[in-house]
XYZ file of C-alpha atoms in Angstrom:
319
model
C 73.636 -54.241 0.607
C 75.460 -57.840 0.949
C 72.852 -60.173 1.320
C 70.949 -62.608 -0.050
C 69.183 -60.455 -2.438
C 71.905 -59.250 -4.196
C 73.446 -62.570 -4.639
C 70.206 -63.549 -6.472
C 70.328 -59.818 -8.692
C 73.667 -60.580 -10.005
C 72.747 -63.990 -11.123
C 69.810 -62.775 -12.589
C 71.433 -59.879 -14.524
C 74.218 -63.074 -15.283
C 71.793 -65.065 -16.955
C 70.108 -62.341 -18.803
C 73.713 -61.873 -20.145
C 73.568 -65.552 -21.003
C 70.260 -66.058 -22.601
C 68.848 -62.554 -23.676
C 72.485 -61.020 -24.977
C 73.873 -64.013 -26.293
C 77.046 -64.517 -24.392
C 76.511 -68.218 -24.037
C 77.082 -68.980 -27.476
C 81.080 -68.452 -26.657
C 80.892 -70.148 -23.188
C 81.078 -74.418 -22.595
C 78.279 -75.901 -20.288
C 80.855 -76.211 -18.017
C 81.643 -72.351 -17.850
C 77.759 -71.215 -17.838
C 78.048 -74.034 -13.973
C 80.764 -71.966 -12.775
C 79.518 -68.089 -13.652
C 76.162 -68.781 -11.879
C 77.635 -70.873 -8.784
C 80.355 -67.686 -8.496
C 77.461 -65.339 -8.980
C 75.399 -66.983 -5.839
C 78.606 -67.122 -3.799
C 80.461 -64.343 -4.750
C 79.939 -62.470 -1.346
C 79.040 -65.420 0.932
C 79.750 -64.236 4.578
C 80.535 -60.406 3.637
C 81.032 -58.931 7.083
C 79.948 -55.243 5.480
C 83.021 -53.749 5.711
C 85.223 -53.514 2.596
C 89.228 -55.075 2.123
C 90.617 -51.548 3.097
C 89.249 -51.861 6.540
C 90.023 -55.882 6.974
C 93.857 -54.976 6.071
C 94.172 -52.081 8.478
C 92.250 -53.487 11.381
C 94.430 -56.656 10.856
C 90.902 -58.473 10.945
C 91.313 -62.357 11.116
C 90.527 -63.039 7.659
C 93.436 -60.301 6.381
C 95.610 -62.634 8.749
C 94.308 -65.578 6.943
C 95.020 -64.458 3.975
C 97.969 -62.163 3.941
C 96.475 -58.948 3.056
C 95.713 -60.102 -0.734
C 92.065 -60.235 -1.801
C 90.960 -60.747 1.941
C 87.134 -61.021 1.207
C 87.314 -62.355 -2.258
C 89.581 -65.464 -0.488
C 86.808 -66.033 2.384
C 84.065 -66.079 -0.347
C 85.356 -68.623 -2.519
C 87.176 -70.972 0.394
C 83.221 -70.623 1.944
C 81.772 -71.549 -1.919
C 83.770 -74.909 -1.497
C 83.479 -75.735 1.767
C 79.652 -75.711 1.437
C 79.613 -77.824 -1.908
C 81.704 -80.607 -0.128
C 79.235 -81.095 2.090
C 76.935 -83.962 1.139
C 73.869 -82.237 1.658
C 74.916 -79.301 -1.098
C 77.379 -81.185 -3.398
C 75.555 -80.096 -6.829
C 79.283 -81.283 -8.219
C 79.198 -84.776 -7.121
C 78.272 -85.611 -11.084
C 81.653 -84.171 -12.576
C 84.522 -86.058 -13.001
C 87.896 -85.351 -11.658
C 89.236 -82.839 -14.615
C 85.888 -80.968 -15.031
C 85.873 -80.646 -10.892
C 89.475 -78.862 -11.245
C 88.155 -77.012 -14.081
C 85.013 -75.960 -12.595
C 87.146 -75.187 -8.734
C 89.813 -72.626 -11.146
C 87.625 -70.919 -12.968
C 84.832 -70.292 -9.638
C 88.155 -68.869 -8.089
C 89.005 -66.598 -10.784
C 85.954 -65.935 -10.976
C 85.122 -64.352 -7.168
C 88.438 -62.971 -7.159
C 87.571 -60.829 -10.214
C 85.219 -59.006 -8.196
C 87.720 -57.593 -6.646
C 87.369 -53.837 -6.807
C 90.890 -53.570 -6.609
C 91.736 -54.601 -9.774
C 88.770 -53.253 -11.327
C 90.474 -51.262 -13.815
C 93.145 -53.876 -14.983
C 90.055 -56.046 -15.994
C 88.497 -53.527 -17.698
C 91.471 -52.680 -19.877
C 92.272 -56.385 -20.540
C 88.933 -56.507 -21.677
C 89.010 -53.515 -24.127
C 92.219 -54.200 -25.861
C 91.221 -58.127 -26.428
C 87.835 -56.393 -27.772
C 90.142 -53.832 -30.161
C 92.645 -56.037 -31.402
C 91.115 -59.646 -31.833
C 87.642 -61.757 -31.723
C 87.502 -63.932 -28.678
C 87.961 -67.728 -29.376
C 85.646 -70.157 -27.627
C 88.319 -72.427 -28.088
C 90.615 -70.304 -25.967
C 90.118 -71.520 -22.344
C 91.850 -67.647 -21.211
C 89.284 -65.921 -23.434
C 85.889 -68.141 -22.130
C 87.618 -66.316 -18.813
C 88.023 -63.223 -19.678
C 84.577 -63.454 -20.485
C 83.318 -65.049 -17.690
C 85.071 -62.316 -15.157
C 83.962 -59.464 -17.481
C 80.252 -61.040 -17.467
C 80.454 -61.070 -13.268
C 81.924 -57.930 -12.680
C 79.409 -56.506 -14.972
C 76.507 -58.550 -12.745
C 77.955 -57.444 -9.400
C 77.071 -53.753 -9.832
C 74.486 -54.068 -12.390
C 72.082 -52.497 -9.982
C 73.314 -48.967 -12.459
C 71.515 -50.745 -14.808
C 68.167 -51.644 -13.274
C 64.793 -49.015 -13.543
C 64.990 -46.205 -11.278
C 63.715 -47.348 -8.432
C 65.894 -50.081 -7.956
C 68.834 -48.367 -8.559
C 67.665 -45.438 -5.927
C 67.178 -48.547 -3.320
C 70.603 -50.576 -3.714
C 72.362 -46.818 -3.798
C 70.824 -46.243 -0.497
C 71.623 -49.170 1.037
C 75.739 -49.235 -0.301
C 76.326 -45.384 1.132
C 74.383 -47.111 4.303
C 77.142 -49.567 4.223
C 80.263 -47.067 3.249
C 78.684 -44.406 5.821
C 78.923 -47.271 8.486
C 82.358 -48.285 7.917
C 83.997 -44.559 7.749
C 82.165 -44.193 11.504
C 83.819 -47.258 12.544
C 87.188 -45.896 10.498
C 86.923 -42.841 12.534
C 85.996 -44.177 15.920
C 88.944 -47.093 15.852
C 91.383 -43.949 14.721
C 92.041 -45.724 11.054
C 92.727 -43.852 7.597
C 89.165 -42.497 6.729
C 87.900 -44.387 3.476
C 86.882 -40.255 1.289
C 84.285 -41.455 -0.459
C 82.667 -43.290 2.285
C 82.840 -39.829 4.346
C 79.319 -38.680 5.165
C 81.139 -35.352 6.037
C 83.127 -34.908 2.629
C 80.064 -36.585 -0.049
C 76.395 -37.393 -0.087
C 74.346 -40.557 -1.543
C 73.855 -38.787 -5.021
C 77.304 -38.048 -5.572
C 78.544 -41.666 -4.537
C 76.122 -42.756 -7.103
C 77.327 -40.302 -9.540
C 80.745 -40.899 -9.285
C 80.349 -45.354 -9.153
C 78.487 -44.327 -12.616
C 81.390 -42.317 -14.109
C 84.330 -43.846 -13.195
C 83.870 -47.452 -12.528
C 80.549 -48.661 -14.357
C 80.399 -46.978 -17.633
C 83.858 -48.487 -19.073
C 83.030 -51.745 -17.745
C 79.081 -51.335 -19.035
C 80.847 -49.909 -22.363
C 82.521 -52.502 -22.885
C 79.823 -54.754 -22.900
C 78.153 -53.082 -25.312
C 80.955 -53.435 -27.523
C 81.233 -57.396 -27.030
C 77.125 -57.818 -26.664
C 75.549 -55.400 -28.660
C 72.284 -56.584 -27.588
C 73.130 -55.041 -23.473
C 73.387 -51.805 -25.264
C 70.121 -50.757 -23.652
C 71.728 -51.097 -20.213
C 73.946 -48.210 -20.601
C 70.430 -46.309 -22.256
C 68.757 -47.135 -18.344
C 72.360 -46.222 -16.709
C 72.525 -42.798 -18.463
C 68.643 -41.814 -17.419
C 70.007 -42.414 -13.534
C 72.550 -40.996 -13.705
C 71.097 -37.882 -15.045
C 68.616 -38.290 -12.155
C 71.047 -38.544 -9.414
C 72.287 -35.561 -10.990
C 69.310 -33.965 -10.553
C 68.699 -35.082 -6.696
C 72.589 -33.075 -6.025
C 71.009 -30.031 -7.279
C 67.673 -30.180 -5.081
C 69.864 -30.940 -2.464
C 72.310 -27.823 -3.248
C 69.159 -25.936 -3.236
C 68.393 -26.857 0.113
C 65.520 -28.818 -0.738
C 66.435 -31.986 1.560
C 69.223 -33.352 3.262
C 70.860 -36.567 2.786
C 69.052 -38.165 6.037
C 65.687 -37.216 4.255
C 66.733 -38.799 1.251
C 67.032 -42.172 2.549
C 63.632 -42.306 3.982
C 61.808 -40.960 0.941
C 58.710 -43.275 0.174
C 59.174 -43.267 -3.604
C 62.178 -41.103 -5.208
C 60.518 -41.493 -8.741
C 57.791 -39.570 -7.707
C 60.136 -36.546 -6.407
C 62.203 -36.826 -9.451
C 59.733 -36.751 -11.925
C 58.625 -33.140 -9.672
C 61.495 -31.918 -12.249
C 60.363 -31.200 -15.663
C 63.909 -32.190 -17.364
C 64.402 -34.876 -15.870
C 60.797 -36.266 -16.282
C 60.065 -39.867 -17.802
C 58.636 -38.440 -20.981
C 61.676 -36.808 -22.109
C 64.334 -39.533 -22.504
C 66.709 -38.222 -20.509
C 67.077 -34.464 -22.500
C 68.038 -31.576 -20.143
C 68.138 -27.808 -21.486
C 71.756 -26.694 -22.675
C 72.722 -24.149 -19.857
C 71.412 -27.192 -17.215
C 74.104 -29.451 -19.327
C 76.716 -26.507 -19.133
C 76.106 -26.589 -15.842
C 76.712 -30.154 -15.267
C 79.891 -30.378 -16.973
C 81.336 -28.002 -15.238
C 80.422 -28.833 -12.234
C 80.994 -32.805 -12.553
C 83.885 -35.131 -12.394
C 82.146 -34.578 -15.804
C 80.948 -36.836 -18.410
C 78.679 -39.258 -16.370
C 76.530 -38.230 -19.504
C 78.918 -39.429 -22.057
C 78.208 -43.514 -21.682
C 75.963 -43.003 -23.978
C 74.532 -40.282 -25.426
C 71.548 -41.966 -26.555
C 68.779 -41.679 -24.188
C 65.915 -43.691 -25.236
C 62.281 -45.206 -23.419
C 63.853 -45.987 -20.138
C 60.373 -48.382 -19.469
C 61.229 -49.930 -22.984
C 64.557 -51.534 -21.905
C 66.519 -52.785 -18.353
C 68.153 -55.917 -17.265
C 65.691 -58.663 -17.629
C 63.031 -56.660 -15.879
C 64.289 -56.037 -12.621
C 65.448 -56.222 -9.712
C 69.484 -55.566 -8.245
C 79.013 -54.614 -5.266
């Protein structure tokens, strides 16, 4: 999942944000340099193995850097030690100030993707948004934007068409399934939703959807109204990952099998309510169903399911 690829997704989906939404307009020149140099290097060197396990194997880099933002630290220290070398320096045009400027804001910017703090972000975020406009003049609002606009970019993947989503979803439970083994094995606290024993793929997905990206995605709705088709796309997987846990309570395949399906479109369009022709509508018991059966209202980011084909992030591809 942390690679190369999804360096270049989230600065993509970043300067969709930019250009297609219209967050620019309350950004400097300067700010736009330092969101898509933080996107690129955001995860530079991620070993695959999150800041839980770093603290409690007392890893080098938690030793480095005292238990606080372990990863976060070693991407942006990495960022800057590649740009001061000769060969990379992009910066060597700035001036002293805008070079200090630029160095803070990359910093804030990679530690903000922090999952962590996810939350305290979020809710920043949403009370600016319900109590005052944001002021371009404001260096801590152009900020506050610029960590809301990566956080949103890191797991934008919710966001992209189907299939996309389906492949970076298989390849993060690859990643937390890998880590709980290793948790396990070297006798540490065992990460629960990273448990292959306790959750499957579908319900990792389900849950990331629920409780972490549809505030944050909500939220940039509010701010860019333009992004609102995002959480359309997000709702229409999530209702299909919804609809892979029941095949898979019905015995239909395991989790193993899952994985190694050639195109998961295909077998979720093999349900008639969840088909692409019907905007995301499922029958009301099948909805009864779901909410009681849910850590519920993965539906309620937005209850308007339109043309999934009509709208996603730029058109493809991607915490």
């Amino acid at each position: 999942y942390h690679n190369f690829t999804h360096a270049f997704d989230v600065t993509q989906t970043c300067y969709t944000f930019l250009t297609s939404f219209g967050a620019a307009q309350y950004l400097t020149h300067l700010d736009i340099l330092s969101l898509l140099i933080s996107c690129m290097c955001h995860d530079l060197n991620h070993p695959g193995f999150n800041n839980t396990f770093q603290v409690n194997s007392q890893s080098e880099l938690s030793l480095q850097y005292n238990d606080i933002s372990v990863l976060e630290n070693h991407h942006s220290m990495l960022t800057f030690k590649i740009l001061k070398n000769s060969e990379c320096n992009i910066l060597e045009g700035l001036n002293e100030d805008q070079f200090k400027e630029l160095r803070r804001s990359i910093v804030q910017l990679i530690l903000a993707t922090d999952m962590t703090n996810h939350f305290e972000y979020v809710n920043k975020f949403q009370h600016h948004l319900n109590n005052q406009p944001f002021d371009r003049n404001k260096k801590e609002d152009r900020q506050m934007i610029l960590n809301f606009l990566i956080k949103c970019g890191d797991i934008s993947n919710i966001a992209r068409p189907w299939h996309l989503n389906f492949e970076w979803s298989i390849r993060v439970s690859d990643e937390f399934f890998q880590q709980s083994n290793y948790e396990k094995i070297c006798g540490y606290p065992v990460t629960p939703f990273m448990d292959r024993n306790k959750t499957t793929r579908a319900r990792i997905a389900a849950d990331f959807i629920d409780y972490v990206a549809a505030p944050l995605f909500q939220g940039m709705a509010r701010f860019l109204v333009d992004s609102k088709s995002l959480l359309e796309i997000m709702t229409l997987n999530r209702q299909k990952w919804q609809a892979i846990m029941e095949l898979q309570k019905e015995g239909k395949f395991s989790d193993d099998e899952l994985k190694f399906m050639e195109d998961p479109t295909v077998m979720v369009q093999k349900l008639p309510k969840i088909s692409e022709e019907e905007n995301g509508n499922t029958n009301k018991d099948k909805d009864k169903d779901k909410n009681n059966n849910n850590h519920g209202n993965g539906n309620n980011a937005n209850n308007n399911n339109n043309n999934e084909n009509n709208n996603n992030t730029a058109n493809s591809p991607k915490e």
